[in-house]
PDB file of C-alpha atoms in Angstrom:
ATOM      1  CA  MET A 518      31.503 -46.049 -21.567  1.00 59.00           C
ATOM      2  CA  ALA A 519      28.504 -44.050 -22.143  1.00 57.00           C
ATOM      3  CA  TRP A 520      27.329 -45.917 -25.260  1.00 57.00           C
ATOM      4  CA  ILE A 521      27.465 -49.159 -23.358  1.00 62.00           C
ATOM      5  CA  ALA A 522      25.235 -47.734 -20.560  1.00 62.00           C
ATOM      6  CA  GLY A 523      22.894 -46.481 -23.126  1.00 59.00           C
ATOM      7  CA  VAL A 524      22.573 -50.098 -24.853  1.00 58.00           C
ATOM      8  CA  ARG A 525      22.048 -51.603 -21.537  1.00 65.00           C
ATOM      9  CA  SER A 526      19.339 -49.078 -20.627  1.00 65.00           C
ATOM     10  CA  SER A 527      17.654 -49.730 -24.006  1.00 62.00           C
ATOM     11  CA  LEU A 528      17.885 -53.459 -23.531  1.00 61.00           C
ATOM     12  CA  HIS A 529      16.422 -53.158 -19.956  1.00 65.00           C
ATOM     13  CA  SER A 530      13.694 -50.977 -21.210  1.00 64.00           C
ATOM     14  CA  SER A 531      12.913 -52.943 -24.400  1.00 68.00           C
ATOM     15  CA  VAL A 532      12.737 -56.559 -22.646  1.00 70.00           C
ATOM     16  CA  GLY A 533       8.799 -56.548 -23.393  1.00 68.00           C
ATOM     17  CA  SER A 534       9.501 -55.777 -26.947  1.00 72.00           C
ATOM     18  CA  ILE A 535      12.171 -58.468 -27.210  1.00 76.00           C
ATOM     19  CA  VAL A 536       9.890 -61.051 -25.822  1.00 76.00           C
ATOM     20  CA  PHE A 537       7.180 -60.051 -28.109  1.00 75.00           C
ATOM     21  CA  GLY A 538       9.542 -60.042 -31.219  1.00 77.00           C
ATOM     22  CA  MET A 539      10.825 -63.429 -30.405  1.00 81.00           C
ATOM     23  CA  GLU A 540       7.384 -64.763 -29.878  1.00 80.00           C
ATOM     24  CA  ASP A 541       6.222 -63.429 -33.167  1.00 78.00           C
ATOM     25  CA  GLY A 542       9.369 -64.744 -34.997  1.00 81.00           C
ATOM     26  CA  VAL A 543       9.395 -68.341 -33.657  1.00 83.00           C
ATOM     27  CA  VAL A 544       5.535 -68.806 -34.066  1.00 82.00           C
ATOM     28  CA  SER A 545       5.068 -67.451 -37.600  1.00 82.00           C
ATOM     29  CA  ILE A 546       8.180 -69.085 -39.104  1.00 86.00           C
ATOM     30  CA  PHE A 547       7.208 -72.374 -37.009  1.00 83.00           C
ATOM     31  CA  GLY A 548       4.016 -72.375 -38.749  1.00 82.00           C
ATOM     32  CA  LEU A 549       5.463 -71.573 -42.112  1.00 84.00           C
ATOM     33  CA  VAL A 550       8.427 -74.308 -42.061  1.00 85.00           C
ATOM     34  CA  PHE A 551       5.794 -76.845 -40.937  1.00 80.00           C
ATOM     35  CA  GLY A 552       3.507 -76.079 -43.611  1.00 80.00           C
ATOM     36  CA  VAL A 553       6.101 -76.222 -46.181  1.00 83.00           C
ATOM     37  CA  SER A 554       7.681 -79.631 -45.019  1.00 81.00           C
ATOM     38  CA  ILE A 555       4.417 -81.133 -45.705  1.00 80.00           C
ATOM     39  CA  ALA A 556       4.566 -80.727 -49.452  1.00 78.00           C
ATOM     40  CA  ALA A 557       8.309 -79.958 -49.846  1.00 80.00           C
ATOM     41  CA  PRO A 558      10.485 -82.669 -51.744  1.00 83.00           C
ATOM     42  CA  ASN A 559      13.553 -82.204 -49.594  1.00 87.00           C
ATOM     43  CA  SER A 560      14.982 -80.224 -46.499  1.00 89.00           C
ATOM     44  CA  HIS A 561      16.778 -77.671 -48.806  1.00 89.00           C
ATOM     45  CA  ALA A 562      13.267 -76.350 -50.036  1.00 88.00           C
ATOM     46  CA  VAL A 563      11.987 -75.834 -46.513  1.00 88.00           C
ATOM     47  CA  TRP A 564      15.384 -74.174 -45.540  1.00 91.00           C
ATOM     48  CA  LEU A 565      14.993 -71.782 -48.479  1.00 90.00           C
ATOM     49  CA  ALA A 566      11.289 -70.720 -47.673  1.00 87.00           C
ATOM     50  CA  GLY A 567      12.102 -70.551 -44.005  1.00 88.00           C
ATOM     51  CA  ALA A 568      15.108 -68.590 -44.198  1.00 90.00           C
ATOM     52  CA  THR A 569      13.467 -66.046 -46.774  1.00 91.00           C
ATOM     53  CA  GLY A 570      10.454 -65.728 -44.686  1.00 88.00           C
ATOM     54  CA  ALA A 571      12.449 -65.253 -41.433  1.00 88.00           C
ATOM     55  CA  ALA A 572      14.601 -62.459 -43.085  1.00 90.00           C
ATOM     56  CA  ALA A 573      11.265 -60.912 -44.456  1.00 89.00           C
ATOM     57  CA  ALA A 574       9.486 -61.032 -41.320  1.00 86.00           C
ATOM     58  CA  ALA A 575      12.361 -59.582 -39.225  1.00 87.00           C
ATOM     59  CA  VAL A 576      12.670 -56.582 -41.566  1.00 90.00           C
ATOM     60  CA  SER A 577       9.029 -55.981 -41.614  1.00 87.00           C
ATOM     61  CA  MET A 578       8.871 -56.015 -37.717  1.00 85.00           C
ATOM     62  CA  MET A 579      11.930 -53.808 -37.590  1.00 87.00           C
ATOM     63  CA  ALA A 580      10.206 -51.044 -39.881  1.00 89.00           C
ATOM     64  CA  GLY A 581       6.875 -51.333 -38.037  1.00 86.00           C
ATOM     65  CA  THR A 582       8.737 -51.070 -34.597  1.00 84.00           C
ATOM     66  CA  TYR A 583      10.722 -48.030 -35.981  1.00 87.00           C
ATOM     67  CA  LEU A 584       7.692 -46.262 -37.479  1.00 88.00           C
ATOM     68  CA  ASP A 585       5.700 -47.148 -34.195  1.00 84.00           C
ATOM     69  CA  VAL A 586       8.288 -45.464 -31.707  1.00 82.00           C
ATOM     70  CA  GLU A 587       8.907 -42.495 -34.055  1.00 83.00           C
ATOM     71  CA  SER A 588       5.159 -41.893 -34.209  1.00 84.00           C
ATOM     72  CA  THR A 589       4.765 -42.307 -30.418  1.00 79.00           C
ATOM     73  CA  ASN A 590       7.659 -39.758 -29.776  1.00 77.00           C
ATOM     74  CA  ASP A 591       6.276 -37.335 -32.454  1.00 79.00           C
ATOM     75  CA  GLN A 592       2.738 -37.589 -30.782  1.00 76.00           C
ATOM     76  CA  ALA A 593       4.346 -36.976 -27.149  1.00 73.00           C
ATOM     77  CA  LEU A 594       6.233 -33.968 -28.667  1.00 75.00           C
ATOM     78  CA  ALA A 595       3.138 -32.520 -30.311  1.00 75.00           C
ATOM     79  CA  ARG A 596       1.096 -32.993 -26.665  1.00 73.00           C
ATOM     80  CA  LEU A 597       3.764 -31.287 -24.918  1.00 72.00           C
ATOM     81  CA  ALA A 598       3.979 -28.244 -27.352  1.00 73.00           C
ATOM     82  CA  HIS A 599       0.265 -27.816 -26.953  1.00 70.00           C
ATOM     83  CA  GLU A 600       0.610 -27.984 -23.285  1.00 69.00           C
ATOM     84  CA  THR A 601       3.212 -25.327 -23.463  1.00 70.00           C
ATOM     85  CA  HIS A 602       1.076 -23.120 -25.490  1.00 71.00           C
ATOM     86  CA  ARG A 603      -1.803 -23.628 -23.133  1.00 67.00           C
ATOM     87  CA  TYR A 604       0.028 -22.763 -20.129  1.00 64.00           C
ATOM     88  CA  TYR A 605       1.492 -19.454 -21.586  1.00 67.00           C
ATOM     89  CA  LYS A 606      -1.689 -18.558 -23.242  1.00 68.00           C
ATOM     90  CA  SER A 607      -3.885 -18.896 -19.972  1.00 67.00           C
ATOM     91  CA  HIS A 608      -1.525 -19.850 -17.190  1.00 65.00           C
ATOM     92  CA  GLN A 609      -3.751 -18.263 -14.515  1.00 71.00           C
ATOM     93  CA  GLU A 610      -6.648 -20.686 -15.750  1.00 71.00           C
ATOM     94  CA  VAL A 611      -4.152 -23.804 -15.565  1.00 68.00           C
ATOM     95  CA  GLU A 612      -2.994 -22.723 -12.041  1.00 70.00           C
ATOM     96  CA  GLU A 613      -6.414 -22.394 -10.600  1.00 73.00           C
ATOM     97  CA  ALA A 614      -7.302 -25.755 -12.084  1.00 72.00           C
ATOM     98  CA  VAL A 615      -4.079 -27.259 -10.363  1.00 72.00           C
ATOM     99  CA  ARG A 616      -4.983 -25.512  -6.979  1.00 73.00           C
ATOM    100  CA  SER A 617      -8.462 -27.222  -7.354  1.00 78.00           C
ATOM    101  CA  HIS A 618      -6.797 -30.479  -7.869  1.00 75.00           C
ATOM    102  CA  LEU A 619      -4.367 -29.999  -4.736  1.00 74.00           C
ATOM    103  CA  ILE A 620      -7.131 -28.905  -2.550  1.00 79.00           C
ATOM    104  CA  ALA A 621      -9.470 -31.904  -3.796  1.00 80.00           C
ATOM    105  CA  ALA A 622      -6.380 -34.103  -2.877  1.00 75.00           C
ATOM    106  CA  GLY A 623      -6.277 -32.847   0.747  1.00 79.00           C
ATOM    107  CA  PHE A 624      -3.979 -29.990   0.511  1.00 79.00           C
ATOM    108  CA  ASP A 625      -5.246 -26.803   2.394  1.00 78.00           C
ATOM    109  CA  HIS A 626      -5.286 -23.361   0.466  1.00 79.00           C
ATOM    110  CA  SER A 627      -1.750 -22.176   1.990  1.00 80.00           C
ATOM    111  CA  GLU A 628      -0.061 -25.553   0.991  1.00 77.00           C
ATOM    112  CA  ALA A 629      -1.765 -25.417  -2.386  1.00 74.00           C
ATOM    113  CA  THR A 630      -0.617 -21.673  -2.851  1.00 78.00           C
ATOM    114  CA  THR A 631       3.047 -22.870  -1.852  1.00 79.00           C
ATOM    115  CA  VAL A 632       3.080 -25.484  -4.340  1.00 72.00           C
ATOM    116  CA  ILE A 633       1.753 -23.356  -7.205  1.00 73.00           C
ATOM    117  CA  GLY A 634       4.090 -20.562  -6.398  1.00 73.00           C
ATOM    118  CA  ILE A 635       7.205 -22.875  -6.516  1.00 71.00           C
ATOM    119  CA  TYR A 636       6.192 -24.224 -10.023  1.00 67.00           C
ATOM    120  CA  ALA A 637       5.291 -20.933 -11.248  1.00 67.00           C
ATOM    121  CA  ALA A 638       8.831 -19.789 -10.631  1.00 70.00           C
ATOM    122  CA  HIS A 639       9.953 -22.364 -12.999  1.00 68.00           C
ATOM    123  CA  PRO A 640       7.303 -22.676 -15.784  1.00 67.00           C
ATOM    124  CA  ALA A 641       9.507 -25.134 -17.832  1.00 67.00           C
ATOM    125  CA  THR A 642       9.528 -27.548 -14.990  1.00 66.00           C
ATOM    126  CA  TRP A 643       5.918 -26.939 -14.417  1.00 63.00           C
ATOM    127  CA  ILE A 644       4.890 -27.734 -17.722  1.00 66.00           C
ATOM    128  CA  LYS A 645       7.188 -31.049 -17.884  1.00 65.00           C
ATOM    129  CA  VAL A 646       5.488 -32.118 -14.382  1.00 63.00           C
ATOM    130  CA  GLN A 647       1.972 -31.471 -15.435  1.00 62.00           C
ATOM    131  CA  ALA A 648       2.676 -33.084 -18.845  1.00 62.00           C
ATOM    132  CA  ALA A 649       4.188 -36.208 -17.236  1.00 59.00           C
ATOM    133  CA  VAL A 650       1.210 -36.411 -14.763  1.00 54.00           C
ATOM    134  CA  ASP A 651      -1.823 -35.423 -16.811  1.00 56.00           C
ATOM    135  CA  LEU A 652      -0.705 -36.618 -20.309  1.00 52.00           C
ATOM    136  CA  GLY A 653       1.587 -39.465 -19.591  1.00 52.00           C
ATOM    137  CA  VAL A 654       4.211 -37.445 -21.606  1.00 50.00           C
ATOM    138  CA  ALA A 655       7.756 -37.283 -20.194  1.00 51.00           C
ATOM    139  CA  GLU A 656      11.153 -36.934 -21.886  1.00 51.00           C
ATOM    140  CA  ALA A 657      12.359 -40.088 -20.063  1.00 45.00           C
ATOM    141  CA  SER A 658       9.660 -42.168 -21.650  1.00 51.00           C
ATOM    142  CA  ARG A 659      10.622 -41.382 -25.115  1.00 61.00           C
ATOM    143  CA  GLN A 660      12.654 -44.104 -26.856  1.00 70.00           C
ATOM    144  CA  SER A 661      15.062 -44.389 -29.560  1.00 76.00           C
ATOM    145  CA  PRO A 662      13.269 -45.518 -32.879  1.00 81.00           C
ATOM    146  CA  LEU A 663      16.660 -47.173 -34.188  1.00 82.00           C
ATOM    147  CA  LEU A 664      17.550 -48.873 -30.955  1.00 81.00           C
ATOM    148  CA  GLU A 665      14.103 -50.280 -30.275  1.00 82.00           C
ATOM    149  CA  ALA A 666      13.880 -51.342 -34.086  1.00 84.00           C
ATOM    150  CA  SER A 667      17.434 -52.984 -33.884  1.00 84.00           C
ATOM    151  CA  TRP A 668      16.239 -55.006 -30.925  1.00 83.00           C
ATOM    152  CA  MET A 669      13.024 -56.128 -32.410  1.00 86.00           C
ATOM    153  CA  PHE A 670      14.963 -57.061 -35.613  1.00 89.00           C
ATOM    154  CA  LEU A 671      17.529 -59.186 -33.751  1.00 87.00           C
ATOM    155  CA  ALA A 672      14.899 -60.781 -31.460  1.00 86.00           C
ATOM    156  CA  ASP A 673      12.620 -61.740 -34.390  1.00 88.00           C
ATOM    157  CA  LEU A 674      15.473 -62.922 -36.601  1.00 89.00           C
ATOM    158  CA  LEU A 675      17.232 -65.009 -33.883  1.00 88.00           C
ATOM    159  CA  ALA A 676      13.821 -66.654 -32.861  1.00 87.00           C
ATOM    160  CA  ALA A 677      12.815 -67.408 -36.213  1.00 88.00           C
ATOM    161  CA  ALA A 678      16.038 -69.168 -36.992  1.00 90.00           C
ATOM    162  CA  VAL A 679      15.323 -71.773 -34.331  1.00 89.00           C
ATOM    163  CA  PRO A 680      12.518 -73.658 -36.200  1.00 89.00           C
ATOM    164  CA  VAL A 681      14.528 -73.159 -39.574  1.00 91.00           C
ATOM    165  CA  LEU A 682      18.041 -74.257 -38.991  1.00 91.00           C
ATOM    166  CA  PRO A 683      17.516 -77.909 -38.501  1.00 92.00           C
ATOM    167  CA  PHE A 684      16.601 -77.983 -42.198  1.00 91.00           C
ATOM    168  CA  ALA A 685      19.726 -76.579 -43.213  1.00 89.00           C
ATOM    169  CA  PHE A 686      21.670 -79.628 -41.920  1.00 90.00           C
ATOM    170  CA  LEU A 687      19.404 -82.638 -41.689  1.00 90.00           C
ATOM    171  CA  ASP A 688      17.191 -84.679 -43.635  1.00 89.00           C
ATOM    172  CA  LEU A 689      13.420 -83.762 -43.925  1.00 87.00           C
ATOM    173  CA  ALA A 690      11.923 -86.041 -41.230  1.00 86.00           C
ATOM    174  CA  PHE A 691      14.763 -85.625 -38.744  1.00 90.00           C
ATOM    175  CA  ALA A 692      14.850 -81.881 -39.316  1.00 88.00           C
ATOM    176  CA  ARG A 693      11.149 -81.740 -38.611  1.00 87.00           C
ATOM    177  CA  PHE A 694      11.360 -83.547 -35.394  1.00 89.00           C
ATOM    178  CA  ILE A 695      14.409 -81.353 -34.207  1.00 91.00           C
ATOM    179  CA  SER A 696      12.600 -78.377 -35.318  1.00 88.00           C
ATOM    180  CA  LEU A 697       9.663 -79.162 -33.233  1.00 87.00           C
ATOM    181  CA  VAL A 698      11.677 -79.795 -30.048  1.00 89.00           C
ATOM    182  CA  LEU A 699      13.703 -76.703 -30.450  1.00 90.00           C
ATOM    183  CA  THR A 700      10.656 -74.491 -30.977  1.00 87.00           C
ATOM    184  CA  LEU A 701       8.854 -76.251 -28.111  1.00 87.00           C
ATOM    185  CA  LEU A 702      11.705 -75.366 -25.639  1.00 88.00           C
ATOM    186  CA  LEU A 703      11.833 -71.956 -27.063  1.00 86.00           C
ATOM    187  CA  VAL A 704       8.161 -71.157 -26.666  1.00 83.00           C
ATOM    188  CA  ILE A 705       8.218 -72.523 -22.975  1.00 85.00           C
ATOM    189  CA  ALA A 706      11.172 -70.076 -22.433  1.00 84.00           C
ATOM    190  CA  LEU A 707       9.269 -67.321 -24.009  1.00 80.00           C
ATOM    191  CA  GLY A 708       6.087 -68.138 -21.954  1.00 81.00           C
ATOM    192  CA  VAL A 709       8.139 -67.931 -18.846  1.00 82.00           C
ATOM    193  CA  GLY A 710       9.721 -64.629 -19.989  1.00 76.00           C
ATOM    194  CA  ARG A 711       6.276 -63.414 -20.683  1.00 75.00           C
ATOM    195  CA  SER A 712       5.066 -64.214 -17.178  1.00 79.00           C
ATOM    196  CA  ARG A 713       8.012 -62.411 -15.569  1.00 77.00           C
ATOM    197  CA  VAL A 714       7.668 -59.262 -17.618  1.00 70.00           C
ATOM    198  CA  GLY A 715       4.024 -59.031 -17.327  1.00 70.00           C
ATOM    199  CA  GLY A 716       3.715 -60.283 -13.807  1.00 75.00           C
ATOM    200  CA  ARG A 717       1.421 -62.973 -14.977  1.00 77.00           C
ATOM    201  CA  ARG A 718       0.795 -66.406 -13.548  1.00 83.00           C
ATOM    202  CA  LEU A 719       3.431 -68.756 -14.866  1.00 81.00           C
ATOM    203  CA  MET A 720       1.411 -72.017 -16.029  1.00 85.00           C
ATOM    204  CA  PRO A 721      -1.427 -70.151 -17.719  1.00 83.00           C
ATOM    205  CA  THR A 722       0.940 -67.858 -19.641  1.00 79.00           C
ATOM    206  CA  VAL A 723       3.172 -70.693 -20.826  1.00 80.00           C
ATOM    207  CA  ALA A 724       0.084 -72.562 -21.789  1.00 83.00           C
ATOM    208  CA  GLU A 725      -1.180 -69.701 -23.781  1.00 80.00           C
ATOM    209  CA  THR A 726       2.116 -69.228 -25.611  1.00 76.00           C
ATOM    210  CA  MET A 727       2.156 -72.808 -26.612  1.00 79.00           C
ATOM    211  CA  GLY A 728      -1.234 -72.682 -27.796  1.00 81.00           C
ATOM    212  CA  ILE A 729      -0.617 -69.897 -30.018  1.00 77.00           C
ATOM    213  CA  ALA A 730       2.354 -72.025 -31.475  1.00 75.00           C
ATOM    214  CA  ALA A 731       0.418 -74.969 -31.815  1.00 77.00           C
ATOM    215  CA  ALA A 732      -2.437 -73.004 -33.909  1.00 78.00           C
ATOM    216  CA  ALA A 733       0.384 -71.394 -36.084  1.00 73.00           C
ATOM    217  CA  ALA A 734       1.658 -74.943 -36.796  1.00 71.00           C
ATOM    218  CA  GLY A 735      -1.720 -76.357 -37.428  1.00 75.00           C
ATOM    219  CA  ALA A 736      -2.721 -73.439 -39.885  1.00 74.00           C
ATOM    220  CA  GLY A 737       0.514 -74.221 -41.684  1.00 68.00           C
ATOM    221  CA  VAL A 738       0.048 -77.924 -41.939  1.00 67.00           C
ATOM    222  CA  LEU A 739      -3.614 -77.408 -43.106  1.00 73.00           C
ATOM    223  CA  VAL A 740      -2.575 -74.892 -45.729  1.00 70.00           C
ATOM    224  CA  GLY A 741       0.376 -77.293 -46.766  1.00 64.00           C
ATOM    225  CA  LYS A 742      -1.768 -80.405 -47.120  1.00 66.00           C
ATOM    226  CA  VAL A 743      -4.597 -78.400 -49.146  1.00 69.00           C
ATOM    227  CA  ILE A 744      -2.239 -77.089 -51.391  1.00 69.00           C
ATOM    228  CA  ALA A 745      -0.250 -80.470 -51.915  1.00 61.00           C
TER     229      ALA A 745
END
């Protein structure tokens, strides 16, 4: 079905955002639950604080992603409209500028004239190609704010649930240990994911991700001890 293909395409194009959302969710809530667990009287208090924080953080990330993608799309449309206006207002100047670029790139005058003639016969295509090359604005690059926000919400919420769920079922000390182990495994997996998505070296990326999680946990513990 078309909608399934659309969802798969969105998932593939949103892998980077999903990894980022999961990293944000697990790191921030991991720091929260460990900070609260220092002063909390029982697991229920940590579970309540963690679940509330996870839900609020996921909704916040969803809203932020929606607004960011929507703003990016609006900016792309505005730049494309500006390029369209510029072309129809002074297309001869635009064509001469393109001719100069083609000649500088190695085309001879006849080849440059041929290329310009082909595109000039299809001004709508000319504008789209030029906008994609010069401005980085292309129809295919525009994303759905709703789909991107949905992926971010799910990624953030699911990852945030990892350090929180043990406190819903286990006593405080054991829940803290299980939460630490599960979070560590997820952070390692996210580090591997970041290295593959970004084409980065594996071990430094995993170490960096673990360092961020450790810093969040340390900050949460420090605040918990100070307040307690």
